XYZ file of C-alpha atoms in Angstrom:
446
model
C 0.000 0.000 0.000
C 1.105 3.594 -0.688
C 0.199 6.425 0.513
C 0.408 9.922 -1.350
C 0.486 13.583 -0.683
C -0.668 13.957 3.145
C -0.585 17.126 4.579
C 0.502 18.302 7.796
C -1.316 17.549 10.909
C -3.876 15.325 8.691
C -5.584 12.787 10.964
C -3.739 9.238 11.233
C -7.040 7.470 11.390
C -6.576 8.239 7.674
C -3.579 6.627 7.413
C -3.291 2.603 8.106
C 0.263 2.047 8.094
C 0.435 4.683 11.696
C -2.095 1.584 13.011
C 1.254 0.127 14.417
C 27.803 15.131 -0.355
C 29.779 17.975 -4.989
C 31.221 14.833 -6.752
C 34.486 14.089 -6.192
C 37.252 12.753 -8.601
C 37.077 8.549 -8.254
C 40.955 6.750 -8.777
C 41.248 4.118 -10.694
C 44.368 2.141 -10.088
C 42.286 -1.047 -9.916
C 40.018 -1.387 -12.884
C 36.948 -2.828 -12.890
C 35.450 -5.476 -16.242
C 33.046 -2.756 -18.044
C 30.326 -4.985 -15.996
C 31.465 -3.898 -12.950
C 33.200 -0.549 -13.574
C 31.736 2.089 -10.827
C 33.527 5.282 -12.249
C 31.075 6.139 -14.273
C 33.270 6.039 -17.584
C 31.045 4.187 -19.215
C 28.096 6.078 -18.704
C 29.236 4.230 -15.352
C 7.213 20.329 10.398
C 5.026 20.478 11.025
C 5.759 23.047 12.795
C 9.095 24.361 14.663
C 9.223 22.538 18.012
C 10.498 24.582 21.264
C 14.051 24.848 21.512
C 16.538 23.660 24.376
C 18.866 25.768 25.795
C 22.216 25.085 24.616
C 25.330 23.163 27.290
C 28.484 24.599 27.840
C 30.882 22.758 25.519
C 31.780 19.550 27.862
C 35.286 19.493 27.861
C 35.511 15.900 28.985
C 39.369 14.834 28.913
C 38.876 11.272 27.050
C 37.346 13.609 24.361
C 40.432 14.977 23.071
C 41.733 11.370 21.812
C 44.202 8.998 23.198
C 47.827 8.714 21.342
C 47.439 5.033 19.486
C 50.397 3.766 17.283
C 52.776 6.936 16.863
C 53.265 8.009 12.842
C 55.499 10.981 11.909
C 52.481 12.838 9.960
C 52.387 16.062 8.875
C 49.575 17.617 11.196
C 49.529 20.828 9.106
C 46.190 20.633 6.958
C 43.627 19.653 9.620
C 45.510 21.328 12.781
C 46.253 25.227 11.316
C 42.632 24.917 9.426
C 40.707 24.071 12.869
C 43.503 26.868 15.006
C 42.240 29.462 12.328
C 38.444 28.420 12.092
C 38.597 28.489 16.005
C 40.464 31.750 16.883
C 37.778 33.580 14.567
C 34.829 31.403 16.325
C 34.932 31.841 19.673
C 36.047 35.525 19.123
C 32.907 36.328 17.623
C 29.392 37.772 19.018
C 26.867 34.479 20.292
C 25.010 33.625 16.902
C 27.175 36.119 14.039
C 28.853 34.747 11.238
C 32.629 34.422 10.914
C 33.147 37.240 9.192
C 34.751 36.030 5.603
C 34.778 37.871 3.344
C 31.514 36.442 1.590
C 29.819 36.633 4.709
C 27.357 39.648 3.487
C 27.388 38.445 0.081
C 25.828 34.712 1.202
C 23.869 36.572 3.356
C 22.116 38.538 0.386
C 21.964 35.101 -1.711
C 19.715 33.789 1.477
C 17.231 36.539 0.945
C 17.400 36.667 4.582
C 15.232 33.885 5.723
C 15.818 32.375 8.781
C 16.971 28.532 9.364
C 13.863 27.730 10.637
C 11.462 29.124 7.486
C 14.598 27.276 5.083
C 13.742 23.897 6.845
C 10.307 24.694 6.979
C 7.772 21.151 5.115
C 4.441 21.093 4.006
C 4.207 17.601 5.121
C 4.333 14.133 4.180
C 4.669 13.964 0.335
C 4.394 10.126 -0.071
C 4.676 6.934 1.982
C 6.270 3.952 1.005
C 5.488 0.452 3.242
C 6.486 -2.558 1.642
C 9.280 -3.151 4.470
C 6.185 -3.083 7.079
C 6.637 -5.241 10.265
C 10.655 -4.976 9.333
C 13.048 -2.448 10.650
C 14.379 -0.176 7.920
C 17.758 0.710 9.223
C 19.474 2.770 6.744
C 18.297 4.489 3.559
C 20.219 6.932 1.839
C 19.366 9.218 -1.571
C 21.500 8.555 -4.631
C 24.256 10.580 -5.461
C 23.571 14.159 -6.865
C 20.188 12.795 -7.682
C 16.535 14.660 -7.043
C 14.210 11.740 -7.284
C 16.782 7.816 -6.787
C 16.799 6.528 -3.101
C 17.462 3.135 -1.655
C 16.694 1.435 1.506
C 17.552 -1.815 3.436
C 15.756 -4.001 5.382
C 15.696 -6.974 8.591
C 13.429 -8.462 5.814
C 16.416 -9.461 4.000
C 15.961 -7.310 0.848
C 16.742 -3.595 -0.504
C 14.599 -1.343 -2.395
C 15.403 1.364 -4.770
C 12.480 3.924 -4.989
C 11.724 6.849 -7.882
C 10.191 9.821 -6.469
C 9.863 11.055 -10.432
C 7.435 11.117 -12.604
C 4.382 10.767 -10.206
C 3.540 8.714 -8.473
C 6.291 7.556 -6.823
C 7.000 3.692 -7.024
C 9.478 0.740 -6.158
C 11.831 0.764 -9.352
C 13.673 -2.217 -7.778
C 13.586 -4.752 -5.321
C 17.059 -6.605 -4.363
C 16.478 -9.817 -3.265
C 19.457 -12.536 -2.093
C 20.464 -12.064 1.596
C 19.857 -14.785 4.087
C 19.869 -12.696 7.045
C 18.848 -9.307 7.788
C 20.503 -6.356 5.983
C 22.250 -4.198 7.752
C 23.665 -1.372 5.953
C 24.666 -0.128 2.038
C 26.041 1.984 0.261
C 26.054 3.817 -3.267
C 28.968 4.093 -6.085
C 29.704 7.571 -7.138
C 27.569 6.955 -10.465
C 24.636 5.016 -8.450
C 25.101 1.954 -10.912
C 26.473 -0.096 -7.978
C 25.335 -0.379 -4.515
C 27.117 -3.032 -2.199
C 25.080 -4.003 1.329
C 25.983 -5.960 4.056
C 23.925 -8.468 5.950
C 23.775 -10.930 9.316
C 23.793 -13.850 6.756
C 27.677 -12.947 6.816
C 27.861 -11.710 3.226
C 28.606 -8.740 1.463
C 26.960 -8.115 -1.869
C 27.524 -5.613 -5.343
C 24.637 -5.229 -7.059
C 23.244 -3.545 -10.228
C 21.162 -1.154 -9.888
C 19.750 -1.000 -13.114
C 18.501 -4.313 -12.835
C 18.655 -5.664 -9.214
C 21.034 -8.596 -10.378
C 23.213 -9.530 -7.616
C 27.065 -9.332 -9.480
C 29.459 -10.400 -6.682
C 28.494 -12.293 -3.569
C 31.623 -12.178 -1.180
C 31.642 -14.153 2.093
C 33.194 -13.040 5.380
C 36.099 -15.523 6.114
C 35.543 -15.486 9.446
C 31.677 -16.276 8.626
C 30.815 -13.266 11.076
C 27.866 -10.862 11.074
C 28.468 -8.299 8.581
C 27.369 -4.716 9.797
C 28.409 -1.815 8.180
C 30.115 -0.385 4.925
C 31.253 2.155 3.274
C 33.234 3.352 -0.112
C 36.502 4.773 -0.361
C 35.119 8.437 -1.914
C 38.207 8.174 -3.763
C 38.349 4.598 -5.513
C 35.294 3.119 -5.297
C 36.592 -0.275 -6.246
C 37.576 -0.408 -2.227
C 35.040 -1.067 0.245
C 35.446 -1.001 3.670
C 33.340 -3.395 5.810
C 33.054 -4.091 9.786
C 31.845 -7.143 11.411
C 30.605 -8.646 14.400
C 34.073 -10.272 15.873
C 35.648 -6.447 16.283
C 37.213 -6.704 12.858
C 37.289 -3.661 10.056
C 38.588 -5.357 6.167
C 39.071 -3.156 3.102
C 37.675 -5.197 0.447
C 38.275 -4.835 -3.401
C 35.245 -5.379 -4.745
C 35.871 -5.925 -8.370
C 37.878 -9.426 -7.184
C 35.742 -9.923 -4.110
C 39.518 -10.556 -2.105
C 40.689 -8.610 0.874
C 43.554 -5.916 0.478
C 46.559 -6.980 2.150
C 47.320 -4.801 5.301
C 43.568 -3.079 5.183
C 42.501 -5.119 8.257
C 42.528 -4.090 11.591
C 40.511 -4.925 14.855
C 38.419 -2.622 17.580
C 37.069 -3.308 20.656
C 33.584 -4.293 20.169
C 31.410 -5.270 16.953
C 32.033 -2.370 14.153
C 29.134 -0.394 13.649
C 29.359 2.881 11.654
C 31.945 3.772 9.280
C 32.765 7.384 7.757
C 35.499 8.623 5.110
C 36.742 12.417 5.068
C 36.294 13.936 1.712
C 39.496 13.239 0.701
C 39.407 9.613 1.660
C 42.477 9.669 4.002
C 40.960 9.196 7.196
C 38.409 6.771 8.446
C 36.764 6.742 11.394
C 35.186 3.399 12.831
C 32.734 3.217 15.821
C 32.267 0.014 18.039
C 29.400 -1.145 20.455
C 31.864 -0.646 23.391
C 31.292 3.315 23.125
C 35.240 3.757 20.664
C 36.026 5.694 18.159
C 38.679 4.986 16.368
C 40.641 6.827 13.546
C 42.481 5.141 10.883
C 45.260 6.766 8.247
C 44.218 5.178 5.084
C 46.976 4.885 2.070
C 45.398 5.520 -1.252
C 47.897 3.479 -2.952
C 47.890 0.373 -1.227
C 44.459 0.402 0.698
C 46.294 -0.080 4.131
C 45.219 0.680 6.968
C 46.879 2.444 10.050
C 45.285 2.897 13.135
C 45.638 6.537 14.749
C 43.876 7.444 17.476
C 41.196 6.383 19.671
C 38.224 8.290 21.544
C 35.838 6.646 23.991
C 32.335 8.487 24.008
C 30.448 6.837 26.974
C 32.167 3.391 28.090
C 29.501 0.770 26.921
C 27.504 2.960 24.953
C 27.159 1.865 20.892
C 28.282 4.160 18.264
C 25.463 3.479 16.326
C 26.311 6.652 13.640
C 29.235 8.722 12.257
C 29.128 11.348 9.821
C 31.951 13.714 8.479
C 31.803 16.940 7.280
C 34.701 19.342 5.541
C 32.591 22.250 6.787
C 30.236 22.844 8.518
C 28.859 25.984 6.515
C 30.648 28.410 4.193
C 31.037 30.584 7.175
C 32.147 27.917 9.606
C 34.551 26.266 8.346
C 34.880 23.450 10.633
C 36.063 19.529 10.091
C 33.352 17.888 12.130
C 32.198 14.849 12.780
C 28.397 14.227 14.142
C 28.016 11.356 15.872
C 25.129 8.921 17.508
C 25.752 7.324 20.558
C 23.023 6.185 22.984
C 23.799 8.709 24.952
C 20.706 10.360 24.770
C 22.269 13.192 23.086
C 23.773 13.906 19.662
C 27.020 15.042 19.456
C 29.238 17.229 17.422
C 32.778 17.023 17.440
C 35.621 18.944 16.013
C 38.595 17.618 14.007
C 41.928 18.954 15.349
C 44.849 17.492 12.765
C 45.628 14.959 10.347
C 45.419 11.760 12.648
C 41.592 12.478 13.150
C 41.777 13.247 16.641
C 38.080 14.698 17.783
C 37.481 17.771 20.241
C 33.566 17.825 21.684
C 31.977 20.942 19.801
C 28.358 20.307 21.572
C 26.196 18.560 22.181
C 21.940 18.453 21.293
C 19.284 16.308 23.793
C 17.296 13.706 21.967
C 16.077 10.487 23.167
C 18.548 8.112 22.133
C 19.079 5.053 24.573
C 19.415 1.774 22.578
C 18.091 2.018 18.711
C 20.999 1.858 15.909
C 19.454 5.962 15.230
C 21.580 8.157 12.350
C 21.922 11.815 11.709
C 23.407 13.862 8.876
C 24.649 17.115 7.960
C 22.808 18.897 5.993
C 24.096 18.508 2.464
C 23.883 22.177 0.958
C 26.534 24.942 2.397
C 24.034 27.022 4.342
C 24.280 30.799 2.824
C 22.352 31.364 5.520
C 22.982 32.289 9.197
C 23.806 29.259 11.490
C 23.804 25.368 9.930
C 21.647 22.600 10.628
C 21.972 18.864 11.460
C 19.541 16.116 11.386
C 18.682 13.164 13.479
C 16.117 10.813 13.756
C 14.863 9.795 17.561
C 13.389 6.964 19.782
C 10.204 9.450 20.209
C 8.940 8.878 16.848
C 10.054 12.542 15.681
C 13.011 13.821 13.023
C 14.785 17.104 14.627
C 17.017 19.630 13.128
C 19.322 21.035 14.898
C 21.232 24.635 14.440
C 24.569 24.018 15.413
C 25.589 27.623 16.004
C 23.018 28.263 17.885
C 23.112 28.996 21.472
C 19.807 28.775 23.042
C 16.751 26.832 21.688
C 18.334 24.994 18.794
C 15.758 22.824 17.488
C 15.249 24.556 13.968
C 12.297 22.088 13.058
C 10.441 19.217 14.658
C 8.996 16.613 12.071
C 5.911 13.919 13.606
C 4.025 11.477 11.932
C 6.275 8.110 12.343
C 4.762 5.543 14.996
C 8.137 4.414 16.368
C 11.906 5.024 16.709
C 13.195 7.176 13.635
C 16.287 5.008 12.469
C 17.720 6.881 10.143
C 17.635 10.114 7.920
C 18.456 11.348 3.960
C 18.224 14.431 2.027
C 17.931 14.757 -1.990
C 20.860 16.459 -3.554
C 18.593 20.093 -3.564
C 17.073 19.800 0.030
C 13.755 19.622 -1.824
C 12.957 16.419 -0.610
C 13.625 14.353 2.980
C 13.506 10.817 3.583
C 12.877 9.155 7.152
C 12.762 5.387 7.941
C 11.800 4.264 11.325
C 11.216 0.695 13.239
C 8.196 -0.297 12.052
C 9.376 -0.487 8.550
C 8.071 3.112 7.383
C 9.562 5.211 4.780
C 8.033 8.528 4.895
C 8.954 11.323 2.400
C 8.469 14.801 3.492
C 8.660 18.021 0.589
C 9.779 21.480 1.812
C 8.032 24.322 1.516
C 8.843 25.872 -1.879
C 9.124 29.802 -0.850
């Protein structure tokens, strides 16, 4: 059953199913069969909810990172980036802009409307339910793409939904997995996702199609669950498991890279590249962080630094972010950890050590709940952040602001919000929650 155009604060006894990041240039020094190639070469609110006041920054000492294995790297990038960003921060008035240069000028391209009238929706644009009764942990908008988004299920299967031309359907379903699927990911030209799954395998699939390419097996016949691509050669895939381990895998031989292994302290969770691909962070049930230095010519790994959130807390989400806005230019990392809070952290140098920014409240105590940045730089005063929650609700967050920083308050799942994605224009937001809803929400076009 689907659902289409709902408005805001329409009744759910209307509704049955409530009875319950600018492309970037791709390496190629392995090469895929044209069947397989992922570089594209061959065509290859309801209504703002009441704000919280903002915490002092919680300068906790575990949060500036623990020394791992000792590298002579060059700190420079990361380390005089953040000393600059920071000197200008915290110099300026509560809630200003840093003052760049094209502060006025962004300011003028905003037509000064506020964060919360930006991320202001008219409601629920369609409803998708074929992964009823099934979790829907992760779903995720294609690349640079309006209308292409994917989701996975505890079902066992993935779907790949149009939103364009009307109505919106199920282009796709992926069927194969034995177990539950826990996570995917798309290629930079969305004609290959790979997923991972409790049945122990990982799997590359065509999305054209839905044909299944390359089944690869974990050799230590583990849980697999999470993944990610290396934004710079997406014939690498990184994958992490439920005995502790993290294994680059090439993808286009389906064989592990020699010296891209490495193990944590607790099952592997969430996984998140830089932009530039050189540093991966990798977050474990125990409550870790962990930073890796990746080499793009081998696909080794190196572990760098480690950060322990909350002792026995998961890390159920990490996200990384250049900047934070063109006005804050901040390396960040947002991060989900069962902490009942969402956190923001700051990158400090080239090893990926993390520095608490702040922190937002949400209800967060147990469910594998994600958040992302928002994927436009804001011309607009402040930036935003989005989470889903264990109270049924999606919240964005301003993370420059000090005092009641909930920009927007979205209701209309029936339980936990799992996990969040945004089209490539901001047009469009997807939410997936517990009870196996995907809910599509349009902005208000101003």
């Amino acid at each position: 059953m689907q659902i289409s155009c709902w408005k805001a604060g329409r009744s759910r006894d209307h509704a049955s199913p409530f009875r319950q990041n600018a492309p970037v240039r791709v390496s190629h020094a392995l090469v895929f069969p044209a069947s397989l190639c992922v570089c594209g070469s061959h065509g290859c609110c309801l209504a703002a909810g009441a704000g919280s006041g903002r915490k002092d920054f919680e300068e906790d000492p575990r949060a500036q990172g623990a020394r791992g294995h000792r590298r002579s790297v060059s700190r420079g990038s990361y380390q005089l980036q953040a000393q600059m960003n920071r000197a200008v921060y915290d110099e300026r008035p509560p809630g200003s802009l840093v003052p760049t240069s094209v502060a006025e000028a962004s300011r003028a391209m905003a037509g000064d409307t506020t964060l919360s009238e930006n991320y202001a929706f008219a409601g629920m644009h369609h409803i998708f339910d074929q992964h009823v009764d099934s979790a829907v942990p992760r779903l995720q908008f294609a690349n640079d793409d309006k209308h292409l988004l994917a989701c996975c299920s505890l079902d066992g299967t993935l779907s790949i939904m149009t939103l364009s031309p009307p109505p919106p359907t199920v282009k796709v379903t992926l069927k194969g997995h034995a177990g539950p699927v826990t996570d995917f990911a798309w290629s930079l030209s969305n004609d290959i996702i790979v997923s991972t799954s409790k049945d122990g395998t990982l799997r590359i699939w065509n999305t054209e199609d839905g044909r299944c390419i390359r089944e690869v097996a974990d050799p230590e016949g583990s849980e697999l669950l999470c993944c990610t691509f290396q934004p710079m050669n997406n014939n690498l895939t990184v994958v992490g498991n439920s005995k502790h381990h993290l294994q680059v895998v090439n993808i286009s031989t389906g064989k592990k890279v020699k010296g891209g292994s490495s193990k944590l302290t607790g099952r592997v969770l969430s996984l998140s590249f830089d932009a530039p691909g050189r540093i991966l962070w990798a977050g474990d049930d125990r409550g870790s962080i962990f930073s890796f230095l990746f080499d793009m010519a081998t696909g080794k790994l190196t572990k760098a630094k480690r950060l322990v959130v909350n002792e026995g807390s998961p890390i159920s989400s990490i996200s990384a972010r250049s900047w934070i806005s063109r006005e804050a230019r901040d390396p960040s990392l947002l991060v989900n950890a069962c902490v009942n809070k969402l956190l923001l952290y700051r990158v400090v140098d080239n090893e990926g050590t993390l520095q608490l920014k702040r922190s937002f409240p949400i209800q967060h105590g147990s469910q594998p709940l994600h958040s992302i940045f928002c994927p436009l730089m804001s011309f607009r005063q402040g930036a935003c952040v989005v989470t889903g929650s264990e109270d049924a609700c999606v919240y964005f967050f301003d993370v420059e602001r000090n005092t009641k920083a909930i920009v927007n308050k979205l209701q209309g799942h029936s339980g936990p919000v799992l996990d969040v994605s945004f089209n490539c224009d901001e047009s469009l937001l997807a939410s997936s929650d517990a009870t196996g809803m995907v809910i599509i929400w349009r902005r208000e076009q101003k």
